[in-house]
Short mmCIF file of C-alpha atoms in Angstrom, two decimals:
data_model
loop_
_atom_site.label_atom_id
_atom_site.label_comp_id
_atom_site.label_asym_id
_atom_site.label_seq_id
_atom_site.Cartn_x
_atom_site.Cartn_y
_atom_site.Cartn_z
CA MET X 22 100.89 12.63 102.93
CA ALA X 23 97.48 12.09 101.39
CA THR X 24 94.56 14.13 102.65
CA PRO X 25 92.07 12.00 104.62
CA VAL X 26 88.89 11.29 102.75
CA ALA X 27 86.81 12.80 105.54
CA LEU X 28 88.63 16.14 105.25
CA ARG X 29 88.32 16.45 101.50
CA THR X 30 85.98 19.20 100.45
CA LYS X 31 83.32 18.40 97.93
CA LYS X 32 82.41 20.93 95.33
CA LYS X 33 78.82 21.99 95.51
CA PRO X 34 76.95 21.34 92.29
CA ALA X 35 76.21 24.53 90.39
CA ALA X 36 72.65 25.73 90.50
CA LYS X 37 70.75 24.53 87.49
CA LYS X 38 69.32 27.18 85.28
CA THR X 39 65.99 26.72 83.68
CA ALA X 40 65.96 26.01 79.97
CA SER X 41 63.99 29.19 79.27
CA ALA X 42 66.54 31.30 81.16
CA ARG X 43 69.59 30.17 79.19
CA GLN X 44 68.18 29.29 75.78
CA PRO X 45 67.32 31.89 73.14
CA LEU X 46 63.81 32.24 71.85
CA THR X 47 62.83 29.61 69.33
CA THR X 48 61.17 30.37 66.02
CA ASP X 49 57.87 29.07 67.34
CA GLU X 50 58.13 31.29 70.41
CA LYS X 51 58.81 34.34 68.28
CA GLU X 52 55.77 33.56 66.16
CA ARG X 53 53.66 33.21 69.28
CA ILE X 54 54.95 36.54 70.51
CA LYS X 55 53.85 38.16 67.25
CA LEU X 56 50.41 36.57 67.47
CA LEU X 57 49.92 37.49 71.13
CA HIS X 58 51.13 41.04 70.47
CA ALA X 59 48.71 41.35 67.55
CA ALA X 60 45.94 40.13 69.85
CA GLY X 61 46.62 43.08 72.17
CA LYS X 62 48.43 41.16 74.90
CA GLY X 63 50.81 43.13 77.10
CA ARG X 64 54.42 42.34 77.88
CA ASN X 65 53.74 40.67 81.22
CA GLU X 66 50.90 38.60 79.77
CA ILE X 67 53.13 37.33 76.95
CA ALA X 68 55.96 36.62 79.39
CA LYS X 69 53.64 34.57 81.58
CA GLU X 70 52.23 32.75 78.56
CA LEU X 71 55.71 31.70 77.38
CA SER X 72 57.32 31.34 80.83
CA ARG X 73 59.90 33.95 79.88
CA SER X 74 61.14 37.10 81.56
CA GLY X 75 59.66 40.47 80.76
CA TYR X 76 63.08 41.67 79.56
CA THR X 77 63.29 38.80 77.04
CA ILE X 78 59.86 39.68 75.64
CA SER X 79 60.67 43.39 75.44
CA LYS X 80 63.93 42.65 73.64
CA ALA X 81 62.20 40.37 71.14
CA ILE X 82 59.45 42.91 70.49
CA LYS X 83 62.05 45.62 69.86
CA GLU X 84 63.98 43.39 67.44
CA MET X 85 60.74 42.77 65.54
CA GLY X 86 60.22 46.50 65.18
CA LEU X 87 57.11 46.38 67.33
CA GLY X 88 56.22 48.04 70.60
CA PHE X 89 53.77 48.10 73.46
CA ASP X 90 51.23 50.86 74.03
CA GLU X 91 51.96 52.19 77.53
CA SER X 92 48.49 53.70 77.65
CA GLN X 93 46.99 50.20 77.52
CA THR X 94 49.11 49.25 80.53
CA VAL X 95 47.85 52.27 82.45
CA GLU X 96 44.24 51.47 81.57
CA ALA X 97 44.68 47.84 82.61
CA THR X 98 46.24 48.94 85.90
CA ALA X 99 43.37 51.33 86.53
CA ALA X 100 40.89 48.51 85.87
CA ARG X 101 42.68 46.22 88.35
CA VAL X 102 42.74 48.97 90.98
CA ALA X 103 39.00 49.54 90.51
CA LYS X 104 38.36 45.80 90.81
CA MET X 105 40.38 45.59 94.03
CA ARG X 106 38.49 48.58 95.40
CA ASP X 107 35.18 46.82 94.72
CA ARG X 108 36.46 43.70 96.46
CA ARG X 109 37.47 45.76 99.50
CA VAL X 110 33.95 47.18 99.67
CA ASP X 111 32.50 43.64 99.53
CA ILE X 112 34.78 42.48 102.35
CA ALA X 113 33.93 45.59 104.37
CA GLU X 114 30.23 44.77 104.02
CA LYS X 115 30.84 41.23 105.30
CA LEU X 116 32.81 42.58 108.26
CA LEU X 117 29.96 44.90 109.12
CA ASN X 118 27.62 41.91 109.13
CA ASP X 119 30.05 40.15 111.48
CA VAL X 120 29.96 43.17 113.80
CA GLU X 121 26.16 42.94 114.01
CA LEU X 122 26.26 39.18 114.65
CA ILE X 123 28.89 39.52 117.38
CA HIS X 124 26.97 42.34 119.06
CA GLN X 125 23.75 40.33 118.93
CA ARG X 126 25.50 37.35 120.45
CA LEU X 127 26.92 39.46 123.29
CA TRP X 128 23.39 40.46 124.33
CA SER X 129 21.78 37.04 123.96
CA PRO X 130 21.25 34.34 126.61
CA HIS X 131 24.25 32.12 127.16
CA THR X 132 23.93 28.38 127.72
CA TYR X 133 26.66 26.17 129.12
CA TYR X 134 26.69 22.67 130.61
CA GLU X 135 27.67 21.41 134.03
CA ARG X 136 28.45 17.83 134.81
CA GLY X 137 25.64 16.13 136.73
CA GLN X 138 25.56 12.79 138.43
CA ASP X 139 24.47 10.90 135.34
CA SER X 140 24.56 13.46 132.52
CA LEU X 141 25.34 17.05 131.59
CA ILE X 142 22.97 19.69 132.91
CA PRO X 143 22.33 22.76 130.74
CA VAL X 144 22.55 26.11 132.52
CA THR X 145 21.27 29.28 130.80
CA LEU X 146 22.39 32.75 131.84
CA PRO X 147 20.68 35.98 130.71
CA LEU X 148 24.04 37.21 129.33
CA PRO X 149 27.43 35.59 128.63
CA PRO X 150 30.03 35.61 131.44
CA LEU X 151 32.28 38.64 131.76
CA ARG X 152 35.22 36.75 130.28
CA ASP X 153 33.22 35.88 127.16
CA LEU X 154 31.97 39.48 126.94
CA ARG X 155 35.51 40.78 127.04
CA ASP X 156 36.63 38.43 124.28
CA GLY X 157 33.51 39.21 122.27
CA TYR X 158 34.02 42.96 122.43
CA SER X 159 37.66 42.52 121.39
CA ALA X 160 36.51 40.57 118.33
CA LEU X 161 33.86 43.23 117.66
CA GLN X 162 36.42 46.04 117.79
CA ILE X 163 38.77 44.18 115.42
CA ALA X 164 35.98 43.59 112.89
CA LEU X 165 34.77 47.18 113.15
CA LYS X 166 38.30 48.56 112.71
CA GLY X 167 38.82 46.40 109.64
CA HIS X 168 35.52 47.59 108.18
CA THR X 169 36.42 51.24 108.78
CA GLU X 170 39.88 50.92 107.23
CA LEU X 171 38.55 49.13 104.15
CA ILE X 172 35.86 51.75 103.59
CA ALA X 173 38.30 54.62 104.13
CA GLY X 174 40.66 53.13 101.56
CA SER X 175 37.94 52.46 99.01
CA THR X 176 35.57 55.43 99.08
CA ASP X 177 36.45 58.95 100.10
CA ALA X 178 35.63 62.52 99.15
CA THR X 179 38.37 62.69 96.53
CA VAL X 180 37.34 59.69 94.44
CA GLU X 181 36.04 61.82 91.57
CA SER X 182 39.15 63.99 91.56
CA LYS X 183 41.34 60.88 91.48
CA ARG X 184 39.36 59.53 88.55
CA SER X 185 39.78 62.84 86.75
CA VAL X 186 43.55 62.83 87.32
CA LEU X 187 43.80 59.24 86.08
CA ALA X 188 41.73 60.04 82.98
CA ASN X 189 43.97 63.03 82.19
CA LEU X 190 47.05 60.84 82.67
CA ILE X 191 45.75 58.21 80.24
CA ALA X 192 44.84 60.89 77.68
CA GLY X 193 48.29 62.44 78.04
CA ILE X 194 50.00 59.09 77.45
CA HIS X 195 47.87 58.55 74.33
CA ASP X 196 49.01 61.95 73.01
CA VAL X 197 52.69 61.27 73.72
CA VAL X 198 52.56 57.84 72.07
CA ALA X 199 50.80 59.25 69.00
CA ARG X 200 53.29 62.13 68.72
CA ASP X 201 56.28 59.80 69.02
CA LYS X 202 54.88 57.56 66.30
CA ALA X 203 54.21 60.54 64.02
CA GLU X 204 57.74 61.88 64.49
CA GLY X 205 59.34 58.44 64.04
CA ARG X 206 61.04 58.44 67.41
CA GLU X 207 62.52 55.19 68.69
CA ARG X 208 60.60 53.78 71.62
CA PRO X 209 62.62 53.05 74.78
CA ASP X 210 63.08 49.48 75.92
CA MET X 211 60.78 49.37 78.96
CA GLY X 212 62.18 45.98 80.08
CA ALA X 213 65.85 46.86 80.13
CA PRO X 214 67.47 47.79 83.46
CA VAL X 215 68.03 51.50 83.87
CA GLU X 216 71.15 52.97 85.43
CA ALA X 217 70.73 56.61 86.31
CA ASP X 218 73.73 58.87 86.72
CA ILE X 219 72.93 61.31 89.49
CA PRO X 220 75.24 64.36 89.34
CA MET X 221 76.83 65.46 92.57
CA GLN X 222 75.44 68.75 93.78
CA ALA X 223 78.13 71.28 94.42
CA SER X 224 78.31 72.58 97.96
CA SER X 225 77.33 76.20 98.37
CA THR X 226 79.48 76.67 101.50
CA THR X 227 83.08 77.83 101.45
CA PRO X 228 85.92 76.10 103.34
CA GLN X 229 85.92 78.99 105.82
CA GLU X 230 82.20 78.50 106.54
CA GLU X 231 82.66 74.73 107.02
CA SER X 232 85.54 75.26 109.44
CA SER X 233 83.51 77.75 111.45
#
């Protein structure tokens, strides 16, 4: 007996892979990688430029006998962090201005309109109604809390010590990279997945202790 057409299962079409994901690097792409690497571009920048994965770029760089300077990556990260910190300070300053404007509005005369016989009649109160005051103070507290959190995360008493630690870290990476180059050590592939074998820690208890 033939299976009814309605009960026949249709195979779902396989997900299409992008051309860059399944095709090897072309000669032109490899040349562009060399040029971008010579221009000081990092792995992620080259990957974005060519619409390729970071692993593909790292593999190509390794095959070319080239490498990336990890210290440049650390310095670039530090620069981005500093830029984000400056932006947080700018936003915090705007929030503080909002706090002042909200507070000023809460203590200013409030005008609303009532329907008259022929037109709307303006009514001015010395202060906003209690409901508006409650909503206004809630908005004020939210803005003030946001300002405080942004400032606390951007400037604190340990900023200089953090800068010193970061500077020492960058200097240390420079030294390690220079030493590895001098000793001719092979650089690890930073884009390849890493599988760590974690040894099992032997138990220090005896069977008698466990049973007790």
